[in-house]
Coordinates of C-alpha atoms in Angstrom, one line a residue:
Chain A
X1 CA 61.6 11.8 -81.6
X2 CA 59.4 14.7 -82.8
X3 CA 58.7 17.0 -79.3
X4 CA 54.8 18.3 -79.5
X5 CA 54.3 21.1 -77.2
X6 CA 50.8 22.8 -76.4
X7 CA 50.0 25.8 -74.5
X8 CA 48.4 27.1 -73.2
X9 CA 48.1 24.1 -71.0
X10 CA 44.9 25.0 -69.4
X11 CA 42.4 27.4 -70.8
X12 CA 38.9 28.3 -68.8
X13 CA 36.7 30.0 -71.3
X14 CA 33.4 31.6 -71.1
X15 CA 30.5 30.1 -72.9
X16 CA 30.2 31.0 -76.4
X17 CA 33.5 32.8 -76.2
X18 CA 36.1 31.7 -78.6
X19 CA 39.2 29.8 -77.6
X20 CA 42.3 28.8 -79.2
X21 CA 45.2 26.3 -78.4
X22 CA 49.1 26.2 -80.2
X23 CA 50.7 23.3 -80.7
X24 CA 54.4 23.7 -82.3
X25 CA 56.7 20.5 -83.1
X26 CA 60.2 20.1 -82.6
X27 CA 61.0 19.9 -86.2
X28 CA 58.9 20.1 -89.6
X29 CA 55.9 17.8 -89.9
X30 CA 55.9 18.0 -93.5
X31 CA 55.8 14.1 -94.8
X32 CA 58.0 13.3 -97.4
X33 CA 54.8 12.5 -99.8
X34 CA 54.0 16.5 -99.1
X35 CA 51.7 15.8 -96.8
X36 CA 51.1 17.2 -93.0
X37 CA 50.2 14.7 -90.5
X38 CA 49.1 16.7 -87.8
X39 CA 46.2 16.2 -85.5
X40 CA 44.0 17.2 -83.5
X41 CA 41.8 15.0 -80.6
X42 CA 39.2 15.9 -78.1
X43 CA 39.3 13.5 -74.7
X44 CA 36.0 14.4 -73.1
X45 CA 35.9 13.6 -69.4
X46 CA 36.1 9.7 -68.8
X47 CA 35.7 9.3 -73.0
X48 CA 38.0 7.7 -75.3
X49 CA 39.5 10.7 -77.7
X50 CA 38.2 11.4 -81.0
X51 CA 39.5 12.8 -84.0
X52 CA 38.5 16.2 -84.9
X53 CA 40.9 17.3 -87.2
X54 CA 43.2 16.1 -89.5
X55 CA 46.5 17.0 -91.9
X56 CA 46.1 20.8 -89.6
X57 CA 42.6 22.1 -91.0
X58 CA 40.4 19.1 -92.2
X59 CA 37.6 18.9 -89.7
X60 CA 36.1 14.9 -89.7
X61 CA 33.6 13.4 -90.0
X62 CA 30.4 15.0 -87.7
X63 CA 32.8 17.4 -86.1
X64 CA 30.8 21.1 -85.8
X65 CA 32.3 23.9 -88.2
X66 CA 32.9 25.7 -85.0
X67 CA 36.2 23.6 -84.7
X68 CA 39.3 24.6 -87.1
X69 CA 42.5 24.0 -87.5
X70 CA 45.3 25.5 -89.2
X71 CA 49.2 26.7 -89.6
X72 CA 51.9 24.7 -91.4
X73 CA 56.1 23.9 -90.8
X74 CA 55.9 23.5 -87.3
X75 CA 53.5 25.5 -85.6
X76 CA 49.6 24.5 -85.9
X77 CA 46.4 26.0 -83.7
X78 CA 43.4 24.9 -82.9
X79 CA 40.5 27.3 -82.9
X80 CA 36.9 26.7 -81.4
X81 CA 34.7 29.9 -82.6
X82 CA 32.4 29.6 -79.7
X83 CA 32.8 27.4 -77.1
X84 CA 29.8 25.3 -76.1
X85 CA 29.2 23.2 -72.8
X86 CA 30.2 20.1 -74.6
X87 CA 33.4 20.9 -75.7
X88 CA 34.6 20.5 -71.7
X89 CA 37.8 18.2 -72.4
X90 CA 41.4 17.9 -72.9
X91 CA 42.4 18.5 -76.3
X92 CA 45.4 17.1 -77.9
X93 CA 47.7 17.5 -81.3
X94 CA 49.1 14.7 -82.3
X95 CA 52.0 13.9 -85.2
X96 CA 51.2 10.4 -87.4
X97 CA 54.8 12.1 -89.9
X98 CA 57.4 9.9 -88.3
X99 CA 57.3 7.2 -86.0
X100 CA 57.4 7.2 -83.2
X101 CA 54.0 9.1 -83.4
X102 CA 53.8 11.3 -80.4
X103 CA 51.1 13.7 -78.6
X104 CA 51.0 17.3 -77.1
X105 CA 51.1 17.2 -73.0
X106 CA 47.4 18.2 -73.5
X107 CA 45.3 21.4 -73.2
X108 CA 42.5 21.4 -70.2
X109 CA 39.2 23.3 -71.7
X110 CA 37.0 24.0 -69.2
X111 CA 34.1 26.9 -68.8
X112 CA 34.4 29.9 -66.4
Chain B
X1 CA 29.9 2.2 -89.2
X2 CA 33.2 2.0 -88.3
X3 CA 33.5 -0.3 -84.3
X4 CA 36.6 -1.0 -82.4
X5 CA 35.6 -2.6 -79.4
X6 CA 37.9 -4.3 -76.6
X7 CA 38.1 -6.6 -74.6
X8 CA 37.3 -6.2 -70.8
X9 CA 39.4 -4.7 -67.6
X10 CA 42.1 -7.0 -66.7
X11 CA 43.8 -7.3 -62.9
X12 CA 47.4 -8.4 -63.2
X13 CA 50.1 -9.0 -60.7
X14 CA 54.0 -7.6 -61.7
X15 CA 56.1 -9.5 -63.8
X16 CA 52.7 -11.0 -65.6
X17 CA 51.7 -10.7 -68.8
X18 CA 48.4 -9.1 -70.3
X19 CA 47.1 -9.4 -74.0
X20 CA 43.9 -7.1 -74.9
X21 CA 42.3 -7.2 -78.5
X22 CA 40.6 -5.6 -80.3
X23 CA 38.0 -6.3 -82.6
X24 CA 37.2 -4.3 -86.2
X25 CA 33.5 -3.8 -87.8
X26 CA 32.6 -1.8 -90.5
X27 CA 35.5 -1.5 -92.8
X28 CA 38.0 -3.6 -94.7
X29 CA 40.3 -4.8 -91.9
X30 CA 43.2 -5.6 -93.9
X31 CA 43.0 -1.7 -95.4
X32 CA 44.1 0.2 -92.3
X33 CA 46.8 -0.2 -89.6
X34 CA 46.0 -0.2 -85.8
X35 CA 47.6 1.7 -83.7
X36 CA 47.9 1.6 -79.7
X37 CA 47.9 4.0 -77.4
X38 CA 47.7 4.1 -73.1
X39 CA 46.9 6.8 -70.7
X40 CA 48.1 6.5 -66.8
X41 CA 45.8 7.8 -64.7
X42 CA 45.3 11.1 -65.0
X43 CA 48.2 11.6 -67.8
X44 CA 48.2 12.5 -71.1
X45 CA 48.1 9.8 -73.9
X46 CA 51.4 7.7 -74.8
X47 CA 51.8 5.8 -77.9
X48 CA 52.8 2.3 -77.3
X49 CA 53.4 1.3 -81.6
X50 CA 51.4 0.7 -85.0
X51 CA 50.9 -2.8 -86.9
X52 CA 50.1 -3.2 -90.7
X53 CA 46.9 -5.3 -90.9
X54 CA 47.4 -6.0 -94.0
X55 CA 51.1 -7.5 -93.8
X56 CA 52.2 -7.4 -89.9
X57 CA 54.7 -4.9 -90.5
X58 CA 55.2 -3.1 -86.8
X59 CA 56.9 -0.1 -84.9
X60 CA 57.3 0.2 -81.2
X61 CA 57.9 2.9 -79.1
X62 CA 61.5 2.5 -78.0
X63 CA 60.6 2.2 -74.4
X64 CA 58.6 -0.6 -74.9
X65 CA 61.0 -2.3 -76.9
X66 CA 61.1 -6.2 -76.0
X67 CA 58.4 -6.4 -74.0
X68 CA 55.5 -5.5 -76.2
X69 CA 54.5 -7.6 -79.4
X70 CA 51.3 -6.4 -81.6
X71 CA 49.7 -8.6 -84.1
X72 CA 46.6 -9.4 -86.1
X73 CA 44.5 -12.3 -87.2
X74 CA 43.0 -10.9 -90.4
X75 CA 40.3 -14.1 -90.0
X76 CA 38.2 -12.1 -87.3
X77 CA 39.7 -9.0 -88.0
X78 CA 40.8 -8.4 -84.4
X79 CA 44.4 -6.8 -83.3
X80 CA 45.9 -7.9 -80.1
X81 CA 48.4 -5.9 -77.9
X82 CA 50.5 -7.8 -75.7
X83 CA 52.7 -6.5 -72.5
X84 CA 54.8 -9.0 -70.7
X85 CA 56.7 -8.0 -67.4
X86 CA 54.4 -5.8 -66.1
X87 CA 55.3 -3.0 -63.2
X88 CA 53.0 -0.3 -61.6
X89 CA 53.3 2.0 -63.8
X90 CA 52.0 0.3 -66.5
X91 CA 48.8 0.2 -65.1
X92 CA 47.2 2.7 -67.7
X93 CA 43.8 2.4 -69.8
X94 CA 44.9 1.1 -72.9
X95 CA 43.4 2.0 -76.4
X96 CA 43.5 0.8 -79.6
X97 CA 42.5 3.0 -82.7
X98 CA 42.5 2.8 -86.6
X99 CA 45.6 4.2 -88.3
X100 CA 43.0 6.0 -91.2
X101 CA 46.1 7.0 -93.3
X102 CA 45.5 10.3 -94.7
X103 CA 42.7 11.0 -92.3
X104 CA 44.9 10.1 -89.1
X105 CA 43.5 8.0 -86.0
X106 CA 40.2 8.1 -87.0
X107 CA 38.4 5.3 -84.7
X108 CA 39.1 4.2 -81.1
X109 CA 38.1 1.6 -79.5
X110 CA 36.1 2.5 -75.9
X111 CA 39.7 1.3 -73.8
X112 CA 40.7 -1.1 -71.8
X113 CA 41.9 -0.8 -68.2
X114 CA 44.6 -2.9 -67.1
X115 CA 46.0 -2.5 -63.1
X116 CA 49.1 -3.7 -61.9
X117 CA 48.8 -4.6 -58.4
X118 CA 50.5 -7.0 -56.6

């Protein structure tokens, strides 16, 4: 199984301060069609998640332009430019290359 | 727009069975696969397996391997999970979400909580 692991694990940030979360997998996410299936979900507190970005840097649908993504291979970040009160949450990567599909342990956003 | 929604929290003693669906608005069912997912409480979120809505092709997690069976009924476009032989720690919030192919797990469904209590 493909390991995901996230740090920092916990990250309180001051408002409208930027903040930034690695995730690196135990082996290449790179799909055999050339693609890179790696996620990125926000769990707000007692929400279901949601998708905000997908294959590293492709922000979806409705999600603010102050969410990015990038990297490639194995090692991927998450970038908020300026973190607002609503984007309080745990924030996950997630890998849809392989089954079985797994998740990051998590990353607690919170505000200072 | 795009709707997953689930059916209601379900009590169940161990060694029962519990079988939530999930029903799909909003798109062509038979386009996308479903994918489940639960969260103990508290913990992060575990992926439980993916079903082809348009042929029933699945994958389980390993784990879960002979006591969990997914399937669809493309007439109402709804997926159902099943878990038989249920312990404690199964007791977990349980989500279903759309397998959006190149745009990953796009939609969720709002969860359903299932506790194991005896």
């Amino acid at each position: 199984d493909i390991v995901m692991t996230q740090t920092p694990l916990s990250s309180p940030v001051t408002l409208g301060q930027p903040a930034s979360i690695s995730c690196r997998s135990s082996q290449s996410l790179v799909h055999s069609d050339g693609n890179t299936y790696l996620s990125w979900l926000q769990q707000r507190p007692g929400q279901p998640p949601r998708l905000l970005i997908y294959k590293i840097s492709n922000r979806f649908s409705g999600v603010p332009d102050r969410f990015s993504g990038s990297g490639a291979g194995t090692d991927f970040t998450l970038k908020i430019s300026r973190v607002e009160a609503e984007d309080v949450g745990v924030y996950y990567c997630t890998q849809a290359t392989q089954f079985p599909w797994t998740f990051g342990q998590g990353t607690k956003v919170e505000i200072k | 727009q795009v709707q997953l929604v689930q059916s209601g929290a379900e009590v169940k003693k161990p060694g029962a069975s519990v079988k939530v669906s999930c029903k799909a608005s909003g798109y062509t069912f038979t386009n996308y696969g479903i994918t489940w997912v639960r969260q103990a409480p508290g913990q992060g979120l575990e992926w439980m397996g993916w079903i082809s809505a348009y042929n029933g092709n699945t994958d389980y997690a390993q784990k879960l391997q002979g006591r969990v069976t997914m399937t669809t009924d493309t007439s109402t476009s709804t997926a159902y999970m099943e878990l038989r032989s249920l312990r404690s720690d199964d007791t977990a919030v349980y989500y279903c979400a759309r397998d959006g192919g190149t745009s990953g797990v796009d939609y969720w469904g709002q969860g359903t909580l299932v506790t194991v209590s005896s």
